[in-house]
Every structure is written in structure tokens, then in C-alpha cells.
Short mmCIF file of C-alpha atoms in Angstrom, two decimals:
data_model
loop_
_atom_site.label_atom_id
_atom_site.label_comp_id
_atom_site.label_asym_id
_atom_site.label_seq_id
_atom_site.Cartn_x
_atom_site.Cartn_y
_atom_site.Cartn_z
CA MET W 1333 48.86 75.03 15.04
CA SER W 1334 45.37 73.81 13.40
CA GLY W 1335 44.07 72.87 16.93
CA TYR W 1336 42.77 75.65 17.02
CA GLU W 1337 41.12 76.49 13.38
CA GLY W 1338 37.42 76.84 13.23
CA GLY W 1339 37.27 78.22 17.41
CA SER W 1340 38.02 74.60 19.24
CA GLY W 1341 39.35 74.07 22.54
CA ALA W 1342 39.62 76.60 25.07
CA GLY W 1343 39.27 80.55 23.93
CA GLY W 1344 35.59 79.01 21.59
CA GLY W 1345 33.46 78.91 24.81
CA GLY W 1346 32.24 82.11 26.07
CA ASN W 1347 31.23 83.12 22.71
CA GLY W 1348 29.52 79.95 21.31
CA GLY W 1349 32.78 77.76 20.00
CA SER W 1350 33.01 74.50 20.49
CA GLY W 1351 34.77 74.73 24.54
CA ALA W 1352 32.20 75.46 25.80
CA GLY W 1353 31.65 72.43 27.87
CA ASP W 1354 35.35 73.34 29.58
CA PRO W 1355 35.27 74.92 32.91
CA ASP W 1356 38.90 76.56 32.02
CA ALA W 1357 37.30 78.45 28.71
CA ARG W 1358 35.32 79.96 29.79
CA ARG W 1359 37.19 81.46 32.84
CA LEU W 1360 40.31 82.64 30.42
CA THR W 1361 37.39 83.42 27.97
CA LEU W 1362 35.80 85.70 31.04
CA LEU W 1363 38.73 87.01 31.88
CA MET W 1364 39.79 87.86 28.32
CA HIS W 1365 36.77 90.25 27.51
CA ALA W 1366 36.70 91.76 31.35
CA ALA W 1367 40.35 92.91 30.24
CA PHE W 1368 39.53 94.34 26.97
CA PHE W 1369 36.68 96.17 28.69
CA LEU W 1370 38.98 97.78 31.33
CA LEU W 1371 41.34 98.08 28.62
CA LEU W 1372 39.31 100.47 26.94
CA GLY W 1373 37.64 102.55 30.43
CA ALA W 1374 41.73 102.75 31.31
CA SER W 1375 42.86 104.22 27.84
CA LEU W 1376 39.51 107.03 28.06
CA ALA W 1377 40.22 108.15 30.80
CA ARG W 1378 43.99 108.00 30.37
CA PHE W 1379 42.96 110.19 26.50
CA LEU W 1380 40.97 112.52 28.54
CA LEU W 1381 42.39 112.94 31.98
CA ARG W 1382 45.64 114.31 29.86
CA HIS W 1383 43.92 115.90 26.46
CA PRO W 1384 41.13 117.27 27.88
CA GLY W 1385 38.95 119.97 25.66
CA GLU W 1386 40.44 119.01 22.14
CA ALA W 1387 38.37 118.33 19.50
CA ARG W 1388 39.44 115.18 18.24
CA THR W 1389 37.29 114.36 22.52
CA PRO W 1390 34.28 113.93 20.34
CA TRP W 1391 35.58 112.08 18.34
CA ILE W 1392 37.51 109.49 21.24
CA ILE W 1393 34.54 108.84 22.81
CA ALA W 1394 32.58 107.69 19.52
CA LEU W 1395 34.47 105.66 18.67
CA SER W 1396 35.65 104.49 22.34
CA VAL W 1397 31.44 103.27 22.83
CA ALA W 1398 31.87 101.75 19.02
CA LEU W 1399 35.10 99.88 19.47
CA ALA W 1400 33.03 98.54 22.82
CA VAL W 1401 28.90 98.02 21.33
CA LEU W 1402 30.87 95.72 18.15
CA TYR W 1403 32.92 93.72 20.85
CA VAL W 1404 30.59 93.35 23.20
CA LEU W 1405 28.79 91.31 19.51
CA GLY W 1406 30.96 88.86 19.20
CA PRO W 1407 29.02 85.98 21.50
CA VAL W 1408 25.82 86.30 18.91
CA LEU W 1409 28.63 85.67 16.16
CA GLY W 1410 30.26 82.77 17.34
CA SER W 1411 33.60 81.55 16.95
CA ARG W 1412 33.69 79.77 13.94
CA PRO W 1413 35.39 81.55 10.66
CA THR W 1414 32.01 82.51 9.60
CA PRO W 1415 31.89 85.09 6.84
CA ARG W 1416 30.05 87.41 9.52
CA SER W 1417 32.42 87.22 12.39
CA VAL W 1418 35.24 87.69 10.18
CA VAL W 1419 33.52 91.02 8.32
CA TRP W 1420 33.24 91.46 12.45
CA LEU W 1421 36.06 90.91 13.13
CA GLY W 1422 37.72 93.44 10.25
CA VAL W 1423 35.47 96.36 11.55
CA LEU W 1424 35.69 95.52 15.13
CA VAL W 1425 40.14 95.72 14.07
CA ALA W 1426 39.82 98.79 11.97
CA VAL W 1427 37.98 100.91 14.11
CA TRP W 1428 40.71 100.26 16.93
CA MET W 1429 43.33 100.96 14.85
CA VAL W 1430 41.58 103.86 14.24
CA LEU W 1431 41.37 104.61 17.92
CA VAL W 1432 45.36 104.32 17.89
CA VAL W 1433 45.83 106.42 15.80
CA LEU W 1434 44.43 109.25 16.98
CA ALA W 1435 44.34 107.76 20.71
CA PRO W 1436 47.57 106.37 21.05
CA SER W 1437 47.50 104.98 24.43
CA PHE W 1438 44.13 102.26 22.89
CA ALA W 1439 47.27 101.18 22.11
CA TRP W 1440 47.48 98.31 24.64
CA CYS W 1441 43.31 96.73 23.53
CA ALA W 1442 45.70 94.61 21.14
CA VAL W 1443 46.35 91.66 23.87
CA PRO W 1444 42.04 91.34 23.81
CA LEU W 1445 42.31 91.31 19.78
CA PHE W 1446 45.13 89.12 19.51
CA TYR W 1447 43.30 86.23 21.43
CA THR W 1448 40.16 87.34 19.55
CA GLY W 1449 41.51 87.81 16.29
CA LEU W 1450 43.09 83.80 16.67
CA ARG W 1451 40.09 82.36 18.25
CA ILE W 1452 37.81 83.67 15.14
CA LEU W 1453 40.41 82.83 12.13
CA PRO W 1454 42.42 80.71 10.07
CA PRO W 1455 46.27 79.63 11.58
CA ARG W 1456 47.72 81.34 9.02
CA ALA W 1457 45.45 84.53 8.95
CA ALA W 1458 44.94 85.04 12.93
CA LEU W 1459 48.96 85.15 12.76
CA VAL W 1460 49.14 87.94 9.63
CA LEU W 1461 46.50 89.67 12.02
CA VAL W 1462 48.58 89.22 15.29
CA ALA W 1463 51.96 90.89 13.58
CA LEU W 1464 49.88 93.63 12.10
CA LEU W 1465 48.51 94.82 15.38
CA THR W 1466 51.88 94.04 16.80
CA VAL W 1467 52.77 96.74 14.50
CA PHE W 1468 50.30 99.54 14.83
CA VAL W 1469 51.66 98.60 19.14
CA VAL W 1470 54.96 99.36 18.81
CA ALA W 1471 53.75 102.30 16.64
CA ALA W 1472 51.57 104.25 18.85
CA GLN W 1473 54.67 103.27 22.17
CA LEU W 1474 57.20 105.32 19.86
CA ARG W 1475 54.46 108.03 19.48
CA LEU W 1476 54.65 108.09 23.37
CA ALA W 1477 57.81 108.05 24.38
CA HIS W 1478 58.91 110.68 21.84
CA GLY W 1479 60.91 109.23 20.83
CA PHE W 1480 63.48 106.22 19.90
CA ASP W 1481 63.56 103.61 22.56
CA PRO W 1482 64.24 100.20 22.51
CA ASN W 1483 62.22 98.67 24.61
CA LEU W 1484 59.39 99.87 23.60
CA VAL W 1485 60.22 98.46 19.78
CA LEU W 1486 60.68 94.44 21.27
CA ALA W 1487 58.62 93.97 24.04
CA PRO W 1488 55.60 94.57 21.85
CA PRO W 1489 56.67 91.62 19.68
CA ALA W 1490 57.55 89.67 22.53
CA VAL W 1491 54.47 90.04 24.31
CA ALA W 1492 52.44 89.19 21.06
CA ALA W 1493 54.45 85.90 20.92
CA VAL W 1494 54.43 84.83 24.72
CA ALA W 1495 50.15 85.49 24.68
CA THR W 1496 50.48 83.79 20.60
CA ALA W 1497 52.61 80.32 22.42
CA VAL W 1498 50.45 80.66 24.78
CA PHE W 1499 46.79 80.49 23.01
CA VAL W 1500 48.52 77.89 21.29
CA HIS W 1501 49.38 75.56 23.32
CA MET W 1502 45.99 75.50 25.55
CA GLN W 1503 44.16 74.65 22.03
CA ARG W 1504 46.53 71.98 21.35
CA GLN W 1505 46.03 71.02 25.06
CA ALA W 1506 41.88 71.66 24.27
CA VAL W 1507 42.49 68.37 20.82
CA ARG W 1508 44.05 66.39 22.79
CA GLN W 1509 42.52 66.44 25.17
CA ARG W 1510 39.04 66.13 23.43
CA GLU W 1511 40.85 63.40 21.89
CA LEU W 1512 41.71 61.62 24.43
CA SER W 1513 37.80 61.37 25.63
CA GLU W 1514 36.78 59.76 22.42
CA ARG W 1515 39.44 57.59 22.18
CA GLN W 1516 38.49 56.42 25.67
CA GLY W 1517 35.23 56.73 24.37
CA GLU W 1518 35.35 54.37 21.33
CA LEU W 1519 37.71 51.98 24.22
CA ILE W 1520 34.39 51.94 26.69
CA ASP W 1521 32.12 51.57 24.38
CA ASP W 1522 34.37 48.02 22.21
CA LEU W 1523 34.66 47.09 26.26
CA LEU W 1524 30.73 46.73 26.78
CA ARG W 1525 30.34 44.84 22.78
CA THR W 1526 32.35 42.69 23.93
CA ARG W 1527 31.13 41.91 27.60
CA ARG W 1528 27.85 41.69 25.38
CA GLU W 1529 29.43 39.72 22.63
CA LEU W 1530 30.65 37.28 26.09
CA ALA W 1531 27.69 37.50 27.40
CA ALA W 1532 25.76 36.03 24.50
CA THR W 1533 29.13 33.13 24.12
CA GLU W 1534 28.67 32.34 27.15
CA ARG W 1535 25.06 31.81 27.33
CA ARG W 1536 25.14 29.46 23.94
CA GLU W 1537 27.95 27.56 25.69
CA GLY W 1538 25.53 27.28 27.93
CA THR W 1539 22.51 26.07 25.73
CA LEU W 1540 24.23 24.16 24.13
CA ALA W 1541 25.65 22.32 28.02
CA GLU W 1542 22.62 21.99 29.07
CA ARG W 1543 21.13 20.89 25.57
CA GLN W 1544 24.01 17.62 26.08
CA ARG W 1545 22.86 17.10 29.86
CA LEU W 1546 18.98 16.75 28.98
CA SER W 1547 20.03 14.49 25.74
CA MET W 1548 22.28 12.35 28.14
CA GLU W 1549 20.07 12.56 30.82
CA ILE W 1550 17.03 11.77 28.34
CA HIS W 1551 19.26 8.36 26.91
CA ASP W 1552 19.69 7.04 30.74
CA THR W 1553 16.03 7.47 31.13
CA LEU W 1554 13.57 7.50 29.53
CA ALA W 1555 14.31 6.23 26.02
CA GLN W 1556 16.09 3.85 27.72
CA GLY W 1557 12.69 3.01 29.27
CA LEU W 1558 10.25 3.65 27.08
CA SER W 1559 11.96 0.38 24.52
CA SER W 1560 11.99 -1.60 27.25
CA GLN W 1561 8.51 -1.00 27.79
CA GLN W 1562 8.56 -1.63 23.70
CA MET W 1563 10.28 -5.19 24.01
CA LEU W 1564 8.00 -6.14 26.53
CA LEU W 1565 4.90 -5.08 24.62
CA GLN W 1566 5.20 -6.63 21.71
CA ALA W 1567 6.69 -9.51 23.36
CA ALA W 1568 3.01 -9.89 25.14
CA ASP W 1569 0.95 -9.13 21.51
CA ARG W 1570 2.52 -11.57 19.91
CA THR W 1571 1.87 -14.63 23.14
CA TRP W 1572 -0.93 -13.19 24.17
CA GLY W 1573 -3.04 -15.81 22.88
CA ALA W 1574 -0.97 -18.43 23.16
CA ASP W 1575 0.54 -17.93 26.89
CA PRO W 1576 -2.85 -15.38 29.14
CA ALA W 1577 -0.32 -15.78 32.02
CA THR W 1578 3.03 -15.10 30.34
CA ALA W 1579 1.97 -11.62 28.15
CA ARG W 1580 0.35 -10.51 31.83
CA ARG W 1581 3.26 -10.31 33.02
CA HIS W 1582 5.08 -9.44 30.91
CA VAL W 1583 2.56 -5.84 30.87
CA ARG W 1584 2.70 -5.66 34.76
CA THR W 1585 6.58 -5.85 34.05
CA ALA W 1586 6.01 -3.01 31.28
CA THR W 1587 3.82 -1.17 33.33
CA GLY W 1588 6.01 -0.63 36.32
CA ILE W 1589 8.67 0.35 34.07
CA ALA W 1590 6.30 2.68 33.19
CA GLU W 1591 6.16 3.71 36.70
CA ARG W 1592 9.32 3.84 37.35
CA ASN W 1593 9.68 6.32 33.96
CA LEU W 1594 7.58 8.85 35.08
CA ALA W 1595 9.14 9.53 38.39
CA GLU W 1596 11.93 9.57 36.57
CA ALA W 1597 10.92 12.03 34.67
CA ARG W 1598 9.18 14.75 37.52
CA ARG W 1599 11.85 14.01 39.06
CA PHE W 1600 14.27 14.87 35.87
CA VAL W 1601 11.55 18.17 35.26
CA HIS W 1602 12.91 19.81 39.09
CA ASP W 1603 16.31 18.92 37.81
CA LEU W 1604 16.58 16.70 40.78
CA ALA W 1605 19.14 13.21 41.67
CA PRO W 1606 18.33 10.48 39.77
CA ALA W 1607 14.79 8.66 41.73
CA ASP W 1608 17.14 5.37 42.41
CA LEU W 1609 20.09 8.02 44.47
CA ALA W 1610 16.40 9.99 46.31
CA GLU W 1611 15.74 7.05 47.52
CA GLY W 1612 18.55 7.46 49.38
CA GLY W 1613 20.76 4.56 50.81
CA GLY W 1614 23.37 6.15 48.07
CA LEU W 1615 24.94 4.71 45.13
CA GLU W 1616 25.80 1.17 46.05
CA ALA W 1617 21.65 1.10 46.93
CA ALA W 1618 20.91 2.56 43.59
CA LEU W 1619 23.45 -0.42 41.97
CA HIS W 1620 22.01 -2.48 43.78
CA ALA W 1621 18.38 -2.35 43.04
CA LEU W 1622 19.70 -1.16 39.71
CA ALA W 1623 20.51 -5.16 39.57
CA ALA W 1624 17.68 -6.40 40.95
CA ARG W 1625 15.26 -4.83 39.07
CA GLU W 1626 17.04 -5.54 35.81
CA THR W 1627 16.69 -8.83 36.50
CA ALA W 1628 13.30 -9.50 37.48
CA GLN W 1629 12.10 -7.56 34.21
CA ALA W 1630 14.38 -9.42 32.04
CA GLN W 1631 12.35 -12.44 32.92
CA GLY W 1632 14.82 -14.93 33.41
CA ARG W 1633 16.96 -14.20 29.88
CA LEU W 1634 18.96 -11.70 32.16
CA THR W 1635 20.78 -11.99 35.87
CA VAL W 1636 22.77 -9.23 37.16
CA ARG W 1637 24.78 -8.95 40.52
CA CYS W 1638 25.71 -6.04 41.81
CA HIS W 1639 29.65 -6.99 43.65
CA VAL W 1640 30.47 -3.71 45.79
CA GLU W 1641 34.92 -3.33 46.66
CA GLY W 1642 36.92 -1.78 49.30
CA GLU W 1643 35.04 0.92 52.12
CA ARG W 1644 34.19 4.16 50.78
CA HIS W 1645 36.70 6.74 52.90
CA THR W 1646 34.22 10.26 51.73
CA ALA W 1647 31.15 11.40 50.42
CA LEU W 1648 30.81 11.23 46.72
CA PRO W 1649 29.50 13.66 45.44
CA ASP W 1650 26.49 14.37 44.43
CA ARG W 1651 27.47 14.41 41.01
CA VAL W 1652 29.36 11.23 40.84
CA GLN W 1653 26.81 9.35 42.10
CA SER W 1654 24.77 10.42 39.72
CA ALA W 1655 26.76 10.38 36.48
CA LEU W 1656 27.65 6.38 36.79
CA LEU W 1657 24.33 5.54 37.89
CA ARG W 1658 22.81 6.74 34.41
CA ILE W 1659 26.11 4.77 32.74
CA ALA W 1660 25.23 1.53 34.46
CA GLN W 1661 21.87 1.82 33.25
CA GLY W 1662 23.00 2.69 30.02
CA ALA W 1663 25.41 0.17 29.73
CA LEU W 1664 22.41 -2.55 31.16
CA ALA W 1665 20.33 -0.77 28.82
CA ASN W 1666 22.80 -1.78 25.84
CA VAL W 1667 23.24 -5.78 27.21
CA ARG W 1668 19.53 -6.85 27.88
CA GLU W 1669 18.95 -5.19 23.91
CA HIS W 1670 22.24 -5.69 22.01
CA ALA W 1671 24.79 -8.39 23.89
CA HIS W 1672 22.62 -11.34 23.52
CA ALA W 1673 24.06 -11.99 27.42
CA THR W 1674 22.36 -14.03 29.76
CA GLU W 1675 24.26 -13.25 33.18
CA ALA W 1676 25.74 -9.49 33.70
CA ALA W 1677 27.60 -8.05 36.66
CA LEU W 1678 28.30 -4.81 38.59
CA THR W 1679 31.85 -4.27 40.50
CA LEU W 1680 31.66 -1.05 41.72
CA THR W 1681 35.31 -0.24 43.26
CA HIS W 1682 36.38 2.43 45.86
CA LEU W 1683 40.28 3.33 45.87
CA ASP W 1684 42.28 6.21 47.80
CA ASP W 1685 41.95 8.32 44.49
CA ARG W 1686 39.53 6.93 42.89
CA VAL W 1687 35.75 5.74 42.52
CA VAL W 1688 35.77 2.90 39.26
CA LEU W 1689 32.70 1.23 38.60
CA ASP W 1690 32.69 -1.76 35.77
CA ILE W 1691 30.29 -3.22 34.03
CA ALA W 1692 31.34 -6.87 32.45
CA ASP W 1693 28.86 -9.03 30.41
CA ASN W 1694 28.73 -12.23 28.84
CA GLY W 1695 26.76 -11.45 25.62
CA ARG W 1696 29.25 -11.78 21.77
CA GLY W 1697 31.26 -8.98 22.43
CA PHE W 1698 31.96 -6.73 19.46
CA THR W 1699 35.18 -4.97 18.97
CA PRO W 1700 35.97 -2.07 20.06
CA ALA W 1701 38.66 -0.78 18.28
CA GLY W 1702 37.51 2.08 15.35
CA HIS W 1703 33.78 1.78 16.84
CA THR W 1704 30.85 4.40 16.18
CA GLY W 1705 28.58 3.85 17.70
CA ALA W 1706 26.83 1.00 15.77
CA ALA W 1707 24.04 -1.13 17.69
CA THR W 1708 26.17 -3.74 17.52
CA GLY W 1709 27.92 -5.95 20.65
CA GLY W 1710 26.18 -3.64 23.60
CA VAL W 1711 26.84 -0.89 22.63
CA ARG W 1712 24.74 0.87 20.58
CA GLY W 1713 23.16 4.85 19.72
CA HIS W 1714 23.75 7.60 22.00
CA GLY W 1715 25.39 6.12 24.30
CA LEU W 1716 28.37 5.37 24.48
CA PRO W 1717 29.45 9.70 23.77
CA ALA W 1718 26.62 10.66 26.48
CA MET W 1719 28.99 8.28 29.12
CA ARG W 1720 32.32 9.43 27.57
CA ALA W 1721 30.57 12.48 28.11
CA ARG W 1722 29.85 12.14 31.27
CA LEU W 1723 32.84 11.56 32.18
CA HIS W 1724 34.56 13.94 30.44
CA GLN W 1725 33.14 16.18 33.17
CA LEU W 1726 34.06 13.92 36.40
CA GLY W 1727 37.75 14.34 34.25
CA GLY W 1728 37.21 10.01 34.07
CA THR W 1729 37.75 8.12 31.34
CA LEU W 1730 36.29 5.03 29.76
CA THR W 1731 37.53 1.82 28.84
CA ILE W 1732 35.19 -1.07 27.35
CA GLU W 1733 37.31 -4.40 26.58
CA SER W 1734 35.90 -6.83 24.59
CA ALA W 1735 35.95 -9.38 21.63
CA PRO W 1736 33.54 -10.75 18.94
CA GLY W 1737 32.01 -14.00 21.58
CA GLU W 1738 34.02 -13.09 24.43
CA GLY W 1739 31.09 -11.06 26.53
CA THR W 1740 32.08 -6.88 27.09
CA VAL W 1741 33.90 -4.88 29.97
CA LEU W 1742 32.76 -1.16 30.44
CA SER W 1743 34.78 0.30 32.85
CA ALA W 1744 34.43 3.64 33.90
CA ALA W 1745 36.84 5.16 36.12
CA VAL W 1746 36.15 9.10 38.42
CA PRO W 1747 39.00 10.38 40.69
CA LEU W 1748 37.73 11.57 43.32
CA THR W 1749 40.31 15.05 43.79
CA PRO W 1750 39.47 17.63 40.60
CA ALA W 1751 41.29 17.77 37.41
CA PRO W 1752 42.45 20.93 36.46
CA GLU W 1753 39.82 21.24 34.19
CA ASP W 1754 36.68 20.57 36.27
CA LEU W 1755 38.79 23.29 38.14
CA ALA W 1756 38.91 25.90 35.08
#
């Protein structure tokens, strides 16, 4: 029953309570106000018709007017149990009791007073007030009947009990509805906060993925080209006095690499395909161009050949072509700089369910087991992790076969059907 303490809920709508926003509470409050004035007017009219010209008539009229004025002051004081509202209710009930003593027909005004007391007072005080009002109603009805009537004794308590039960039920429903609304608001806030956190997480993951992609692209294009240019320019510097023709050839080769890197950088900025793929001809033509370029840049120290085996049944996705070309570029850069090889071969094999790119060299080799990416035998720094990352995004695998003094074979296999994680 504590749910209606302080005037919250259904009954507070008319007198400034917390139920002011509840349409049902406002309608109930208006109904109770109308019922009070209707019962007060009917009781006064009954008295005037049945007892005209009596000495107590001016008092009855004055008390009725005072009761009406006091009742009207109720919305001004509000419905919370403040000292002023409690005093107002006490005066209102006292005036009504005097009226009932003078004219028992005013007893039925108690029903709206039940509602007013339940709306303003704490639960126990409200029940005490209801019981007191009920006793006055029973006494007034027995006076009007001029004798004992069991129905008049039992009916007023029953009416009071029903009115109290209905009011308490409505108050509890209002409290539950308010709590449910608050919980729903909290759930909505949690949902919005979770969505914001999820969006922030996705942005962070996207940023990390983009950083990884950028690092791989820079390593496989610009970094490799700058490393080759540095080696060629250092060689030109060493031979410039003794062999100017060879030095100029190194410079021209470095210039060609710089032009190639510039094209890669421009396409990289615009997020386009690698320059070799953008020129048309697909992955096969790009690998042939890469082999010819690496052979020319090595100036006789390394010969790179390219082979294509099998027939392509369907066009390879752009992501697959770009990834395999980048892997070939990175692997050949490692061969050129670390393997001390004289020959290397690119072999692209089209199978029914996958495409495989093998990069083999006759260099000094290394021990793949436990390899961490140090600059030994053809795989260096960032190259191997970048290759694995590219293939992992496509659901592919990277296999390394090597031994000291026996060369190295890198095999990159990409399935032609989507991997489960790719679908996800």
C-alpha cells in the first residue's frame, strides 16, 4: 500500500501530483471533483426541501459553502503530504463532520473524501481516516432510518472497502507502469550506449585493419623500390670514377625504379590496383612484366623467369590478383637483396579449386623452422608476416621450403571458393 504515499500515481493528476501526465489519473480526479460537488449540492437541496425554515438552515448553508470553498483550495496546496495539505484536509474533514452531525444527508460526500485522504496521507493515516469517515456515514444513515437496519450498517463499510481497494490497485498499477517506463528508458539508454561502443570498436578495428593494409602496401611497393634505388645509387657511387658507363647504367636503372614507384604511389593514394595490373593483361601479364623488370634491374646478377601452368576457368578476383602480385614482388625483393641467388622462377598454377604461386630461387637458403623474420636467406623483416596476412584475408596459406645452401621455395595458395571467415 505504500505505492500511493505522497500522492503519486493515479490520484495525483488533479492536484499537482506525480500522476499529472497520466490521462486516466486526470479523468479519475475530475470525476471525483464532480462527484463531490454533485453530492454536496444534492445533500443541500434535500435538506432545504425537507427542512425549510429551520433555525439550523443558515448554518447548513454556510457550512456547505465553506466546505465547497475549502475543497476548491485543494489543488492549490497540491497532493503531497506537506503540513499545509494535511492541515487543509483536517479542516475539510472537520467541517464535513459538523455538517453530518447537523444534517445526516451530507454523509455521502464521504466517498470523494475517501479518495482525497488516500491521495494525500501516508497509507496508515489514510486508512484511519477512511475508517473514521465510514463510522460517521453509518451513524448518519442510522439516524435517517430512525431505527436499526443491517443493510445500512454493512453497506457503507463495503463501499469504503471497495473504493479503497480500487484506489490502491490503481496506485500500484501506476507505480508499476512508472517503474516499467524507467526500466525501458534504462534499457534504451544501455542499447544506445552499446551501439555507440560497438561503433567505436568497429572504427578502431577498421583503423587497425587499414593500418595493416597500408603497411603491407608500403612495404611491397615503395619500401622495396627505395631499397633497390639505394643499392643502385651506392653501386654507381663506387664505380663512378673507374667505370662511368656502368655507373650511369646504375643511375638509369634507379631512375626507372623511381618512375615505377611514383606510379605505384599515385595509384596507392587513389586506392587503385597495382600499376602492373592496371595496365591490363591480368595477373599473368603482370607477373611476366615483373620478372622482366627484375631481370633488367639485376643487370646480369639475377635472372627471373615466369611460367603459367593450367588454364584459368574463371577470372580471378581483383583482391586475389593484387595479393599474389604483391607477394611475388616482396619475395623477389628478398631474393635480390638477401638470397645471393643467380636464378629465380615465378610459377602460377591454375587448379580447379585454387590458384598457386610459387617463387623459387637457387640462393643460399635458410632454416624455416622457428624463423622470426630476420634477414636470413631470403625472408626479411616485414615481408613474411605481410605475405601471411594477405593470404589469411583470402583464406589462403603460405608454405616455405628451404634449407641452408639449397635455395628457397615460397608457395602461396588461394582457394577459389570463399573461406568461412571470408563469408563472415
